[in-house]
PDB file of C-alpha atoms and ligand atoms in Angstrom:
ATOM      1  CA  UNK A   3       0.065   0.247   0.275  1.00 92.00           C
ATOM      2  CA  UNK A   4       1.178   3.566  -0.482  1.00 96.00           C
ATOM      3  CA  UNK A   5       2.291   5.400   2.506  1.00 97.00           C
ATOM      4  CA  UNK A   6       1.526   9.117   2.434  1.00 98.00           C
ATOM      5  CA  UNK A   7       3.957  11.313   5.155  1.00 98.00           C
ATOM      6  CA  UNK A   8       2.161  14.655   5.568  1.00 97.00           C
ATOM      7  CA  UNK A   9       0.704  17.306   7.894  1.00 95.00           C
ATOM      8  CA  UNK A  10      -3.032  17.960   7.595  1.00 95.00           C
ATOM      9  CA  UNK A  11      -3.340  21.851   7.452  1.00 94.00           C
ATOM     10  CA  UNK A  12      -0.592  22.010   4.982  1.00 96.00           C
ATOM     11  CA  UNK A  13      -1.672  23.048   1.447  1.00 97.00           C
ATOM     12  CA  UNK A  14       1.072  21.018  -0.408  1.00 98.00           C
ATOM     13  CA  UNK A  15      -0.001  17.839   1.560  1.00 98.00           C
ATOM     14  CA  UNK A  16      -3.691  18.264   0.484  1.00 98.00           C
ATOM     15  CA  UNK A  17      -3.116  18.543  -3.102  1.00 98.00           C
ATOM     16  CA  UNK A  18      -2.239  14.918  -2.926  1.00 98.00           C
ATOM     17  CA  UNK A  19      -4.708  13.695  -0.422  1.00 98.00           C
ATOM     18  CA  UNK A  20      -7.223  14.990  -3.186  1.00 97.00           C
ATOM     19  CA  UNK A  21      -5.896  13.054  -6.035  1.00 98.00           C
ATOM     20  CA  UNK A  22      -5.506   9.980  -3.860  1.00 97.00           C
ATOM     21  CA  UNK A  23      -9.180  10.330  -3.038  1.00 96.00           C
ATOM     22  CA  UNK A  24     -10.188  11.204  -6.259  1.00 96.00           C
ATOM     23  CA  UNK A  25      -8.524   8.316  -7.686  1.00 96.00           C
ATOM     24  CA  UNK A  26      -9.708   6.240  -5.063  1.00 94.00           C
ATOM     25  CA  UNK A  27      -6.637   4.882  -4.253  1.00 95.00           C
ATOM     26  CA  UNK A  28      -5.618   3.127  -0.692  1.00 94.00           C
ATOM     27  CA  UNK A  29      -2.877   4.470   1.204  1.00 96.00           C
ATOM     28  CA  UNK A  30      -1.898   4.944   4.629  1.00 95.00           C
ATOM     29  CA  UNK A  31      -1.486   8.501   5.789  1.00 96.00           C
ATOM     30  CA  UNK A  32       1.280   9.353   8.502  1.00 96.00           C
ATOM     31  CA  UNK A  33       1.286  12.415  10.411  1.00 96.00           C
ATOM     32  CA  UNK A  34       4.561  14.456  10.799  1.00 96.00           C
ATOM     33  CA  UNK A  35       4.426  17.268  13.008  1.00 92.00           C
ATOM     34  CA  UNK A  36       6.348  19.907  11.588  1.00 90.00           C
ATOM     35  CA  UNK A  37       6.097  22.136  14.253  1.00 83.00           C
ATOM     36  CA  UNK A  38       7.782  19.514  16.541  1.00 89.00           C
ATOM     37  CA  UNK A  39      10.624  18.982  14.307  1.00 93.00           C
ATOM     38  CA  UNK A  40       9.307  15.617  13.149  1.00 95.00           C
ATOM     39  CA  UNK A  41      10.442  16.053   9.871  1.00 96.00           C
ATOM     40  CA  UNK A  42      13.961  16.762  10.973  1.00 96.00           C
ATOM     41  CA  UNK A  43      15.164  13.576  12.612  1.00 97.00           C
ATOM     42  CA  UNK A  44      17.762  11.466  11.271  1.00 97.00           C
ATOM     43  CA  UNK A  45      15.077   9.023  10.369  1.00 96.00           C
ATOM     44  CA  UNK A  46      12.946  11.292   8.474  1.00 97.00           C
ATOM     45  CA  UNK A  47      16.149  12.889   6.585  1.00 98.00           C
ATOM     46  CA  UNK A  48      16.889   9.360   5.166  1.00 97.00           C
ATOM     47  CA  UNK A  49      13.625   9.318   3.595  1.00 97.00           C
ATOM     48  CA  UNK A  50      13.711  12.895   2.160  1.00 98.00           C
ATOM     49  CA  UNK A  51      17.013  14.889   2.512  1.00 98.00           C
ATOM     50  CA  UNK A  52      15.016  18.197   2.449  1.00 97.00           C
ATOM     51  CA  UNK A  53      13.262  17.160   5.373  1.00 98.00           C
ATOM     52  CA  UNK A  54       9.965  18.168   3.661  1.00 98.00           C
ATOM     53  CA  UNK A  55       6.167  16.926   3.416  1.00 98.00           C
ATOM     54  CA  UNK A  56       4.329  15.902   1.333  1.00 98.00           C
ATOM     55  CA  UNK A  57       6.453  12.515   0.976  1.00 98.00           C
ATOM     56  CA  UNK A  58       5.056   9.308  -0.768  1.00 98.00           C
ATOM     57  CA  UNK A  59       6.441   6.117   0.124  1.00 98.00           C
ATOM     58  CA  UNK A  60       5.990   3.519  -2.646  1.00 97.00           C
ATOM     59  CA  UNK A  61       5.315  -0.174  -2.123  1.00 95.00           C
ATOM     60  CA  UNK A  62       9.017  -1.518  -2.349  1.00 94.00           C
ATOM     61  CA  UNK A  63      10.585   1.088  -0.421  1.00 94.00           C
ATOM     62  CA  UNK A  64      11.202   3.980  -2.649  1.00 98.00           C
ATOM     63  CA  UNK A  65      10.483   7.609  -1.547  1.00 98.00           C
ATOM     64  CA  UNK A  66       8.989  10.235  -3.740  1.00 98.00           C
ATOM     65  CA  UNK A  67       8.800  13.874  -2.469  1.00 98.00           C
ATOM     66  CA  UNK A  68       7.451  17.380  -4.032  1.00 98.00           C
ATOM     67  CA  UNK A  69       4.002  17.604  -4.379  1.00 98.00           C
ATOM     68  CA  UNK A  70       3.697  18.302  -7.925  1.00 98.00           C
ATOM     69  CA  UNK A  71       5.965  15.220  -8.782  1.00 98.00           C
ATOM     70  CA  UNK A  72       3.707  13.230  -6.636  1.00 98.00           C
ATOM     71  CA  UNK A  73       0.473  14.500  -8.853  1.00 98.00           C
ATOM     72  CA  UNK A  74       2.336  13.574 -11.992  1.00 98.00           C
ATOM     73  CA  UNK A  75       3.270  10.303 -10.856  1.00 98.00           C
ATOM     74  CA  UNK A  76       0.127   9.148  -9.502  1.00 98.00           C
ATOM     75  CA  UNK A  77      -2.068  10.595 -12.262  1.00 98.00           C
ATOM     76  CA  UNK A  78      -0.543   8.905 -15.177  1.00 98.00           C
ATOM     77  CA  UNK A  79      -2.599   7.121 -17.379  1.00 97.00           C
ATOM     78  CA  UNK A  80      -5.876   9.025 -15.926  1.00 97.00           C
ATOM     79  CA  UNK A  81      -8.151  11.799 -17.337  1.00 96.00           C
ATOM     80  CA  UNK A  82      -6.253  13.919 -15.137  1.00 98.00           C
ATOM     81  CA  UNK A  83      -3.088  14.218 -17.010  1.00 98.00           C
ATOM     82  CA  UNK A  84      -3.781  14.288 -20.598  1.00 97.00           C
ATOM     83  CA  UNK A  85      -1.826  11.803 -23.121  1.00 97.00           C
ATOM     84  CA  UNK A  86      -1.138  14.496 -25.761  1.00 97.00           C
ATOM     85  CA  UNK A  87       2.390  16.184 -25.559  1.00 97.00           C
ATOM     86  CA  UNK A  88       1.252  19.759 -25.883  1.00 97.00           C
ATOM     87  CA  UNK A  89      -1.688  19.512 -23.127  1.00 97.00           C
ATOM     88  CA  UNK A  90       1.086  17.551 -20.705  1.00 98.00           C
ATOM     89  CA  UNK A  91       3.405  20.709 -21.377  1.00 98.00           C
ATOM     90  CA  UNK A  92       0.623  22.961 -20.337  1.00 98.00           C
ATOM     91  CA  UNK A  93      -0.093  21.077 -17.039  1.00 98.00           C
ATOM     92  CA  UNK A  94       3.338  21.143 -16.286  1.00 98.00           C
ATOM     93  CA  UNK A  95       3.044  24.900 -17.321  1.00 98.00           C
ATOM     94  CA  UNK A  96       0.772  25.659 -14.417  1.00 98.00           C
ATOM     95  CA  UNK A  97       2.315  23.307 -11.890  1.00 98.00           C
ATOM     96  CA  UNK A  98       5.471  25.278 -12.269  1.00 98.00           C
ATOM     97  CA  UNK A  99       3.638  28.826 -12.088  1.00 98.00           C
ATOM     98  CA  UNK A 100       2.146  27.311  -8.893  1.00 98.00           C
ATOM     99  CA  UNK A 101       5.541  26.598  -7.636  1.00 98.00           C
ATOM    100  CA  UNK A 102       7.167  29.655  -8.422  1.00 98.00           C
ATOM    101  CA  UNK A 103       4.519  32.388  -8.535  1.00 98.00           C
ATOM    102  CA  UNK A 104       1.457  31.213  -6.474  1.00 98.00           C
ATOM    103  CA  UNK A 105       2.384  29.144  -3.720  1.00 98.00           C
ATOM    104  CA  UNK A 106       5.779  31.160  -2.429  1.00 98.00           C
ATOM    105  CA  UNK A 107       3.252  33.871  -1.753  1.00 98.00           C
ATOM    106  CA  UNK A 108      -0.260  33.063  -1.101  1.00 98.00           C
ATOM    107  CA  UNK A 109       0.958  29.346   0.657  1.00 97.00           C
ATOM    108  CA  UNK A 110       3.760  31.383   2.628  1.00 97.00           C
ATOM    109  CA  UNK A 111       1.376  34.004   3.850  1.00 97.00           C
ATOM    110  CA  UNK A 112      -1.480  31.326   5.249  1.00 97.00           C
ATOM    111  CA  UNK A 113       1.343  29.439   6.991  1.00 94.00           C
ATOM    112  CA  UNK A 114       2.641  32.334   8.777  1.00 94.00           C
ATOM    113  CA  UNK A 115      -0.203  34.545   9.127  1.00 95.00           C
ATOM    114  CA  UNK A 116      -2.656  31.514  10.346  1.00 94.00           C
ATOM    115  CA  UNK A 117      -0.528  28.510  11.244  1.00 90.00           C
ATOM    116  CA  UNK A 118       2.481  29.816  13.370  1.00 89.00           C
ATOM    117  CA  UNK A 119       1.872  31.170  16.436  1.00 90.00           C
ATOM    118  CA  UNK A 120       3.468  34.706  16.212  1.00 95.00           C
ATOM    119  CA  UNK A 121       4.009  34.334  12.650  1.00 94.00           C
ATOM    120  CA  UNK A 122       3.185  37.693  11.741  1.00 95.00           C
ATOM    121  CA  UNK A 123       5.728  39.097  14.020  1.00 95.00           C
ATOM    122  CA  UNK A 124       8.486  36.621  12.774  1.00 94.00           C
ATOM    123  CA  UNK A 125       7.856  37.625   9.272  1.00 94.00           C
ATOM    124  CA  UNK A 126       6.811  41.407   9.036  1.00 94.00           C
ATOM    125  CA  UNK A 127       9.286  42.426   6.577  1.00 95.00           C
ATOM    126  CA  UNK A 128       7.821  39.438   3.980  1.00 96.00           C
ATOM    127  CA  UNK A 129       3.747  40.284   4.455  1.00 95.00           C
ATOM    128  CA  UNK A 130       3.979  43.055   1.901  1.00 96.00           C
ATOM    129  CA  UNK A 131       5.863  41.295  -0.613  1.00 97.00           C
ATOM    130  CA  UNK A 132       3.569  38.504  -0.354  1.00 97.00           C
ATOM    131  CA  UNK A 133       0.451  40.271  -0.678  1.00 97.00           C
ATOM    132  CA  UNK A 134       1.544  41.716  -4.091  1.00 98.00           C
ATOM    133  CA  UNK A 135       3.042  38.744  -5.552  1.00 98.00           C
ATOM    134  CA  UNK A 136       0.108  36.661  -4.709  1.00 98.00           C
ATOM    135  CA  UNK A 137      -2.355  38.996  -5.783  1.00 98.00           C
ATOM    136  CA  UNK A 138      -0.359  39.410  -9.044  1.00 98.00           C
ATOM    137  CA  UNK A 139      -0.493  35.757  -9.338  1.00 98.00           C
ATOM    138  CA  UNK A 140      -4.414  36.045  -8.742  1.00 98.00           C
ATOM    139  CA  UNK A 141      -4.445  38.492 -11.725  1.00 98.00           C
ATOM    140  CA  UNK A 142      -2.799  35.997 -14.103  1.00 98.00           C
ATOM    141  CA  UNK A 143      -5.433  33.188 -13.081  1.00 98.00           C
ATOM    142  CA  UNK A 144      -8.082  35.589 -13.292  1.00 98.00           C
ATOM    143  CA  UNK A 145      -6.960  36.392 -16.673  1.00 98.00           C
ATOM    144  CA  UNK A 146      -6.602  32.937 -17.780  1.00 98.00           C
ATOM    145  CA  UNK A 147      -9.908  31.681 -16.356  1.00 98.00           C
ATOM    146  CA  UNK A 148     -11.994  34.407 -17.716  1.00 97.00           C
ATOM    147  CA  UNK A 149     -12.535  32.390 -21.027  1.00 95.00           C
ATOM    148  CA  UNK A 150     -11.645  28.963 -19.765  1.00 97.00           C
ATOM    149  CA  UNK A 151     -13.535  26.522 -17.245  1.00 98.00           C
ATOM    150  CA  UNK A 152     -10.429  24.945 -16.156  1.00 98.00           C
ATOM    151  CA  UNK A 153      -6.589  25.672 -16.391  1.00 98.00           C
ATOM    152  CA  UNK A 154      -6.125  23.348 -19.522  1.00 98.00           C
ATOM    153  CA  UNK A 155      -8.371  22.828 -22.077  1.00 95.00           C
ATOM    154  CA  UNK A 156     -10.145  19.639 -22.049  1.00 93.00           C
ATOM    155  CA  UNK A 157     -11.235  19.481 -18.763  1.00 97.00           C
ATOM    156  CA  UNK A 158      -9.907  19.085 -14.954  1.00 98.00           C
ATOM    157  CA  UNK A 159      -6.331  18.176 -14.565  1.00 98.00           C
ATOM    158  CA  UNK A 160      -4.047  17.936 -12.106  1.00 98.00           C
ATOM    159  CA  UNK A 161      -3.010  21.476 -12.673  1.00 98.00           C
ATOM    160  CA  UNK A 162      -6.361  22.568 -11.257  1.00 98.00           C
ATOM    161  CA  UNK A 163      -5.800  20.481  -8.066  1.00 98.00           C
ATOM    162  CA  UNK A 164      -2.432  22.095  -7.482  1.00 98.00           C
ATOM    163  CA  UNK A 165      -3.534  25.513  -8.097  1.00 98.00           C
ATOM    164  CA  UNK A 166      -6.848  24.883  -5.934  1.00 98.00           C
ATOM    165  CA  UNK A 167      -5.099  23.696  -2.703  1.00 98.00           C
ATOM    166  CA  UNK A 168      -3.577  26.934  -1.444  1.00 98.00           C
ATOM    167  CA  UNK A 169      -6.354  29.234  -3.566  1.00 98.00           C
ATOM    168  CA  UNK A 170      -9.405  28.056  -1.887  1.00 98.00           C
ATOM    169  CA  UNK A 171      -7.977  28.953   1.582  1.00 98.00           C
ATOM    170  CA  UNK A 172      -6.345  32.167   0.371  1.00 98.00           C
ATOM    171  CA  UNK A 173      -8.341  34.224   2.741  1.00 98.00           C
ATOM    172  CA  UNK A 174      -6.489  32.239   5.550  1.00 97.00           C
ATOM    173  CA  UNK A 175      -3.608  34.451   4.423  1.00 97.00           C
ATOM    174  CA  UNK A 176      -5.554  37.411   4.112  1.00 96.00           C
ATOM    175  CA  UNK A 177      -5.994  37.475   0.292  1.00 98.00           C
ATOM    176  CA  UNK A 178      -9.553  38.959  -0.597  1.00 98.00           C
ATOM    177  CA  UNK A 179     -10.842  37.146  -3.688  1.00 98.00           C
ATOM    178  CA  UNK A 180     -13.886  39.421  -4.302  1.00 97.00           C
ATOM    179  CA  UNK A 181     -12.461  41.146  -7.293  1.00 97.00           C
ATOM    180  CA  UNK A 182     -11.332  37.406  -9.029  1.00 98.00           C
ATOM    181  CA  UNK A 183     -14.863  36.079  -9.668  1.00 98.00           C
ATOM    182  CA  UNK A 184     -13.385  33.694 -12.599  1.00 98.00           C
ATOM    183  CA  UNK A 185     -11.203  32.264  -9.667  1.00 98.00           C
ATOM    184  CA  UNK A 186     -14.057  31.932  -7.689  1.00 98.00           C
ATOM    185  CA  UNK A 187     -16.263  30.371 -10.186  1.00 98.00           C
ATOM    186  CA  UNK A 188     -13.138  27.715 -10.797  1.00 98.00           C
ATOM    187  CA  UNK A 189     -13.040  26.936  -7.187  1.00 98.00           C
ATOM    188  CA  UNK A 190     -16.351  26.340  -7.379  1.00 98.00           C
ATOM    189  CA  UNK A 191     -16.375  23.862 -10.454  1.00 98.00           C
ATOM    190  CA  UNK A 192     -13.275  21.686  -9.033  1.00 98.00           C
ATOM    191  CA  UNK A 193     -14.875  21.350  -5.660  1.00 98.00           C
ATOM    192  CA  UNK A 194     -18.243  19.948  -7.457  1.00 97.00           C
ATOM    193  CA  UNK A 195     -16.117  17.549  -9.553  1.00 95.00           C
ATOM    194  CA  UNK A 196     -16.983  14.156  -8.313  1.00 93.00           C
ATOM    195  CA  UNK A 197     -14.490  12.479  -5.745  1.00 94.00           C
ATOM    196  CA  UNK A 198     -13.673  15.804  -4.265  1.00 97.00           C
ATOM    197  CA  UNK A 199     -12.597  15.935  -0.585  1.00 97.00           C
ATOM    198  CA  UNK A 200     -11.797  18.938   1.600  1.00 97.00           C
ATOM    199  CA  UNK A 201      -9.302  19.782   3.526  1.00 97.00           C
ATOM    200  CA  UNK A 202     -10.069  17.875   6.688  1.00 96.00           C
ATOM    201  CA  UNK A 203     -10.771  14.595   4.920  1.00 96.00           C
ATOM    202  CA  UNK A 204      -8.374  11.455   6.133  1.00 95.00           C
ATOM    203  CA  UNK A 205      -8.586   7.764   5.076  1.00 92.00           C
ATOM    204  CA  UNK A 206      -9.403   5.170   7.475  1.00 86.00           C
ATOM    205  CA  UNK A 207      -5.579   4.135   7.846  1.00 75.00           C
ATOM    206  CA  UNK A 208      -3.663   6.608   9.626  1.00 73.00           C
ATOM    207  CA  UNK A 209      -0.990   7.014  12.191  1.00 71.00           C
ATOM    208  CA  UNK A 210       1.873   9.225  13.727  1.00 72.00           C
ATOM    209  CA  UNK A 211       5.117   9.046  12.368  1.00 72.00           C
ATOM    210  CA  UNK A 212       6.589   8.270  15.799  1.00 58.00           C
ATOM    211  CA  UNK A 213       4.828   5.127  15.660  1.00 42.00           C
ATOM    212  CA  UNK A 214       6.644   3.985  12.577  1.00 42.00           C
ATOM    213  CA  UNK A 215      10.304   2.099  12.888  1.00 37.00           C
TER     214      UNK A 215
HETATM  215  N1  GSH B  28       7.810  22.494  -3.149  1.00 54.70           N
HETATM  216  C1  GSH B  28       7.331  21.405  -2.046  1.00 54.70           C
HETATM  217  C2  GSH B  28       7.189  22.510  -0.596  1.00 54.70           C
HETATM  218  C3  GSH B  28       7.294  21.523   0.383  1.00 54.70           C
HETATM  219  C4  GSH B  28       6.899  22.290   1.427  1.00 54.70           C
HETATM  220  O1  GSH B  28       7.438  23.541   1.437  1.00 54.70           O
HETATM  221  N2  GSH B  28       6.754  21.558   2.845  1.00 54.70           N
HETATM  222  C5  GSH B  28       6.543  22.155   3.850  1.00 54.70           C
HETATM  223  C6  GSH B  28       4.755  22.204   4.246  1.00 54.70           C
HETATM  224  S1  GSH B  28       3.772  22.526   3.126  1.00 54.70           S
HETATM  225  C7  GSH B  28       7.577  21.676   5.008  1.00 54.70           C
HETATM  226  O2  GSH B  28       7.538  20.667   5.079  1.00 54.70           O
HETATM  227  N3  GSH B  28       8.151  22.590   5.448  1.00 54.70           N
HETATM  228  C8  GSH B  28       8.949  22.012   6.603  1.00 54.70           C
HETATM  229  C9  GSH B  28      10.580  22.518   6.446  1.00 54.70           C
HETATM  230  O3  GSH B  28      10.527  23.137   5.305  1.00 54.70           O
HETATM  231  O4  GSH B  28      11.320  22.331   7.323  1.00 54.70           O
HETATM  232  C10 GSH B  28       6.273  20.785  -2.470  1.00 54.70           C
HETATM  233  O5  GSH B  28       5.634  21.231  -3.119  1.00 54.70           O
HETATM  234  O6  GSH B  28       5.967  19.685  -1.858  1.00 54.70           O
END
Protein backbone atom coordinates (compact mmCIF):
# COMPACT_ATOMS: atom_id res chain seq x y z
CA UNK A 1 0.00 0.00 0.00
CA UNK A 2 1.12 3.57 -0.59
CA UNK A 3 2.24 5.40 2.54
CA UNK A 4 1.85 9.16 2.61
CA UNK A 5 3.78 11.38 5.05
CA UNK A 6 1.99 14.67 5.52
CA UNK A 7 0.78 17.50 7.70
CA UNK A 8 -3.00 17.88 7.62
CA UNK A 9 -3.08 21.70 7.42
CA UNK A 10 -0.49 21.93 4.61
CA UNK A 11 -1.81 22.94 1.19
CA UNK A 12 0.95 20.99 -0.54
CA UNK A 13 -0.12 17.86 1.35
CA UNK A 14 -3.81 18.48 0.67
CA UNK A 15 -3.17 18.44 -3.10
CA UNK A 16 -1.97 14.87 -2.85
CA UNK A 17 -4.77 13.69 -0.52
CA UNK A 18 -7.24 15.27 -2.93
CA UNK A 19 -5.82 13.31 -5.86
CA UNK A 20 -5.54 10.03 -3.92
CA UNK A 21 -9.18 10.36 -2.84
CA UNK A 22 -10.36 11.32 -6.29
CA UNK A 23 -8.63 8.30 -7.81
CA UNK A 24 -9.87 6.02 -5.02
CA UNK A 25 -6.32 4.82 -4.29
CA UNK A 26 -5.90 3.22 -0.85
CA UNK A 27 -3.08 4.67 1.25
CA UNK A 28 -1.84 4.93 4.81
CA UNK A 29 -1.51 8.48 6.09
CA UNK A 30 1.39 9.18 8.46
CA UNK A 31 1.11 12.52 10.27
CA UNK A 32 4.36 14.47 10.56
CA UNK A 33 4.30 17.35 13.05
CA UNK A 34 6.55 20.03 11.55
CA UNK A 35 6.09 22.34 14.49
CA UNK A 36 7.66 19.64 16.71
CA UNK A 37 10.52 19.05 14.24
CA UNK A 38 9.47 15.50 13.29
CA UNK A 39 10.60 16.24 9.72
CA UNK A 40 14.18 16.93 10.82
CA UNK A 41 15.02 13.67 12.59
CA UNK A 42 17.81 11.50 11.10
CA UNK A 43 15.21 8.87 10.25
CA UNK A 44 13.03 11.29 8.30
CA UNK A 45 16.03 12.88 6.57
CA UNK A 46 16.96 9.40 5.31
CA UNK A 47 13.57 9.27 3.61
CA UNK A 48 13.73 12.82 2.24
CA UNK A 49 17.04 14.71 2.54
CA UNK A 50 15.09 17.99 2.22
CA UNK A 51 13.17 17.18 5.40
CA UNK A 52 9.85 18.22 3.93
CA UNK A 53 6.36 16.93 3.44
CA UNK A 54 4.52 15.83 1.38
CA UNK A 55 6.43 12.61 0.88
CA UNK A 56 5.09 9.46 -0.80
CA UNK A 57 6.50 6.04 0.04
CA UNK A 58 5.92 3.54 -2.74
CA UNK A 59 5.50 -0.21 -2.28
CA UNK A 60 9.07 -1.51 -2.50
CA UNK A 61 10.44 1.32 -0.37
CA UNK A 62 11.20 4.16 -2.81
CA UNK A 63 10.34 7.70 -1.74
CA UNK A 64 8.96 10.53 -3.85
CA UNK A 65 8.87 14.10 -2.42
CA UNK A 66 7.54 17.33 -4.07
CA UNK A 67 3.77 17.67 -4.26
CA UNK A 68 3.57 18.28 -7.98
CA UNK A 69 5.96 15.42 -8.82
CA UNK A 70 3.71 13.16 -6.73
CA UNK A 71 0.60 14.40 -8.58
CA UNK A 72 2.31 13.82 -11.92
CA UNK A 73 3.31 10.27 -10.94
CA UNK A 74 -0.06 9.24 -9.53
CA UNK A 75 -2.16 10.78 -12.31
CA UNK A 76 -0.36 8.97 -15.15
CA UNK A 77 -2.87 7.04 -17.25
CA UNK A 78 -5.90 8.96 -15.93
CA UNK A 79 -7.92 11.78 -17.47
CA UNK A 80 -6.30 14.16 -14.96
CA UNK A 81 -3.05 14.01 -16.96
CA UNK A 82 -3.68 14.27 -20.71
CA UNK A 83 -1.67 12.12 -23.12
CA UNK A 84 -1.13 14.70 -25.88
CA UNK A 85 2.35 16.29 -25.55
CA UNK A 86 1.17 19.91 -25.76
CA UNK A 87 -1.58 19.42 -23.18
CA UNK A 88 0.85 17.61 -20.86
CA UNK A 89 3.24 20.53 -21.26
CA UNK A 90 0.42 22.96 -20.41
CA UNK A 91 -0.31 20.97 -17.25
CA UNK A 92 3.36 21.32 -16.31
CA UNK A 93 3.33 25.00 -17.22
CA UNK A 94 0.64 25.71 -14.62
CA UNK A 95 2.25 23.47 -12.03
CA UNK A 96 5.52 25.38 -12.44
CA UNK A 97 3.57 28.63 -12.13
CA UNK A 98 2.03 27.30 -8.94
CA UNK A 99 5.43 26.53 -7.43
CA UNK A 100 7.19 29.67 -8.62
CA UNK A 101 4.62 32.47 -8.43
CA UNK A 102 1.64 31.25 -6.41
CA UNK A 103 2.51 28.93 -3.51
CA UNK A 104 5.59 30.89 -2.32
CA UNK A 105 3.31 33.90 -1.75
CA UNK A 106 -0.24 32.68 -1.09
CA UNK A 107 0.87 29.51 0.71
CA UNK A 108 3.57 31.31 2.69
CA UNK A 109 1.17 34.06 3.83
CA UNK A 110 -1.32 31.48 5.09
CA UNK A 111 1.41 29.43 6.80
CA UNK A 112 2.90 32.35 8.72
CA UNK A 113 -0.26 34.39 9.35
CA UNK A 114 -2.67 31.57 10.14
CA UNK A 115 -0.73 28.48 11.21
CA UNK A 116 2.36 29.71 13.07
CA UNK A 117 1.75 31.35 16.42
CA UNK A 118 3.54 34.72 16.36
CA UNK A 119 4.26 34.28 12.65
CA UNK A 120 3.17 37.83 11.78
CA UNK A 121 5.85 39.29 14.04
CA UNK A 122 8.49 36.82 12.85
CA UNK A 123 7.92 37.62 9.15
CA UNK A 124 6.81 41.30 9.24
CA UNK A 125 9.17 42.23 6.43
CA UNK A 126 7.76 39.62 4.03
CA UNK A 127 4.04 40.30 4.33
CA UNK A 128 3.76 43.18 1.83
CA UNK A 129 5.74 41.23 -0.78
CA UNK A 130 3.61 38.09 -0.29
CA UNK A 131 0.45 40.16 -0.74
CA UNK A 132 1.74 42.04 -3.81
CA UNK A 133 3.07 38.95 -5.56
CA UNK A 134 0.17 36.76 -4.44
CA UNK A 135 -2.36 39.22 -5.89
CA UNK A 136 -0.29 39.32 -9.10
CA UNK A 137 -0.57 35.52 -9.33
CA UNK A 138 -4.34 35.71 -8.73
CA UNK A 139 -4.52 38.28 -11.54
CA UNK A 140 -2.80 35.88 -13.94
CA UNK A 141 -5.28 33.15 -12.96
CA UNK A 142 -8.24 35.51 -13.35
CA UNK A 143 -7.22 36.56 -16.87
CA UNK A 144 -6.63 32.95 -17.94
CA UNK A 145 -9.86 31.61 -16.42
CA UNK A 146 -12.03 34.44 -17.75
CA UNK A 147 -12.32 32.42 -20.99
CA UNK A 148 -11.91 28.85 -19.71
CA UNK A 149 -13.53 26.35 -17.36
CA UNK A 150 -10.23 24.79 -16.25
CA UNK A 151 -6.54 25.64 -16.61
CA UNK A 152 -5.96 23.31 -19.55
CA UNK A 153 -8.58 23.00 -22.26
CA UNK A 154 -10.32 19.64 -22.23
CA UNK A 155 -11.27 19.35 -18.57
CA UNK A 156 -10.05 19.06 -15.01
CA UNK A 157 -6.36 18.14 -14.63
CA UNK A 158 -3.78 17.94 -11.87
CA UNK A 159 -2.90 21.56 -12.70
CA UNK A 160 -6.31 22.52 -11.29
CA UNK A 161 -5.78 20.40 -8.17
CA UNK A 162 -2.32 21.91 -7.62
CA UNK A 163 -3.67 25.46 -7.85
CA UNK A 164 -6.88 24.74 -5.95
CA UNK A 165 -5.10 23.64 -2.77
CA UNK A 166 -3.75 27.02 -1.70
CA UNK A 167 -6.25 29.21 -3.58
CA UNK A 168 -9.34 27.87 -1.81
CA UNK A 169 -7.87 28.93 1.55
CA UNK A 170 -6.22 32.14 0.30
CA UNK A 171 -8.39 34.20 2.67
CA UNK A 172 -6.52 32.52 5.56
CA UNK A 173 -3.44 34.31 4.18
CA UNK A 174 -5.49 37.54 4.19
CA UNK A 175 -6.20 37.60 0.45
CA UNK A 176 -9.60 38.92 -0.62
CA UNK A 177 -10.98 37.04 -3.65
CA UNK A 178 -13.87 39.46 -4.22
CA UNK A 179 -12.17 41.03 -7.24
CA UNK A 180 -11.52 37.63 -8.85
CA UNK A 181 -14.91 36.29 -10.03
CA UNK A 182 -13.47 33.87 -12.60
CA UNK A 183 -11.19 32.38 -9.94
CA UNK A 184 -14.16 32.01 -7.57
CA UNK A 185 -16.27 30.31 -10.26
CA UNK A 186 -13.38 27.94 -11.05
CA UNK A 187 -12.96 27.08 -7.33
CA UNK A 188 -16.64 26.12 -7.25
CA UNK A 189 -16.26 23.95 -10.38
CA UNK A 190 -13.27 22.08 -8.94
CA UNK A 191 -15.09 21.50 -5.64
CA UNK A 192 -18.19 20.23 -7.47
CA UNK A 193 -16.30 17.57 -9.46
CA UNK A 194 -16.96 13.93 -8.44
CA UNK A 195 -14.67 12.54 -5.75
CA UNK A 196 -13.77 15.91 -4.26
CA UNK A 197 -12.78 15.91 -0.58
CA UNK A 198 -12.20 18.88 1.69
CA UNK A 199 -8.96 19.70 3.47
CA UNK A 200 -10.01 17.94 6.66
CA UNK A 201 -10.55 14.59 4.95
CA UNK A 202 -8.41 11.65 6.09
CA UNK A 203 -8.34 7.99 5.03
CA UNK A 204 -9.23 5.28 7.55
CA UNK A 205 -5.61 4.08 7.79
CA UNK A 206 -3.54 6.69 9.58
CA UNK A 207 -0.82 6.89 12.22
CA UNK A 208 1.65 9.29 13.79
CA UNK A 209 5.25 9.35 12.50
CA UNK A 210 6.73 8.45 15.89
CA UNK A 211 4.92 5.09 15.76
CA UNK A 212 6.72 4.07 12.58
CA UNK A 213 10.01 2.23 13.12
N1 LIG B 1 7.93 22.41 -3.21
C1 LIG B 1 7.55 21.53 -2.14
C2 LIG B 1 7.38 22.34 -0.89
C3 LIG B 1 7.26 21.44 0.32
C4 LIG B 1 7.19 22.26 1.58
O1 LIG B 1 7.56 23.44 1.64
N2 LIG B 1 6.68 21.62 2.62
C5 LIG B 1 6.54 22.28 3.88
C6 LIG B 1 5.14 22.03 4.40
S1 LIG B 1 3.93 22.69 3.30
C7 LIG B 1 7.55 21.67 4.84
O2 LIG B 1 7.70 20.48 4.90
N3 LIG B 1 8.22 22.54 5.59
C8 LIG B 1 9.14 22.12 6.60
C9 LIG B 1 10.53 22.60 6.39
O3 LIG B 1 10.82 23.16 5.32
O4 LIG B 1 11.32 22.40 7.30
C10 LIG B 1 6.25 20.79 -2.49
O5 LIG B 1 5.45 21.33 -3.26
O6 LIG B 1 6.06 19.67 -2.02
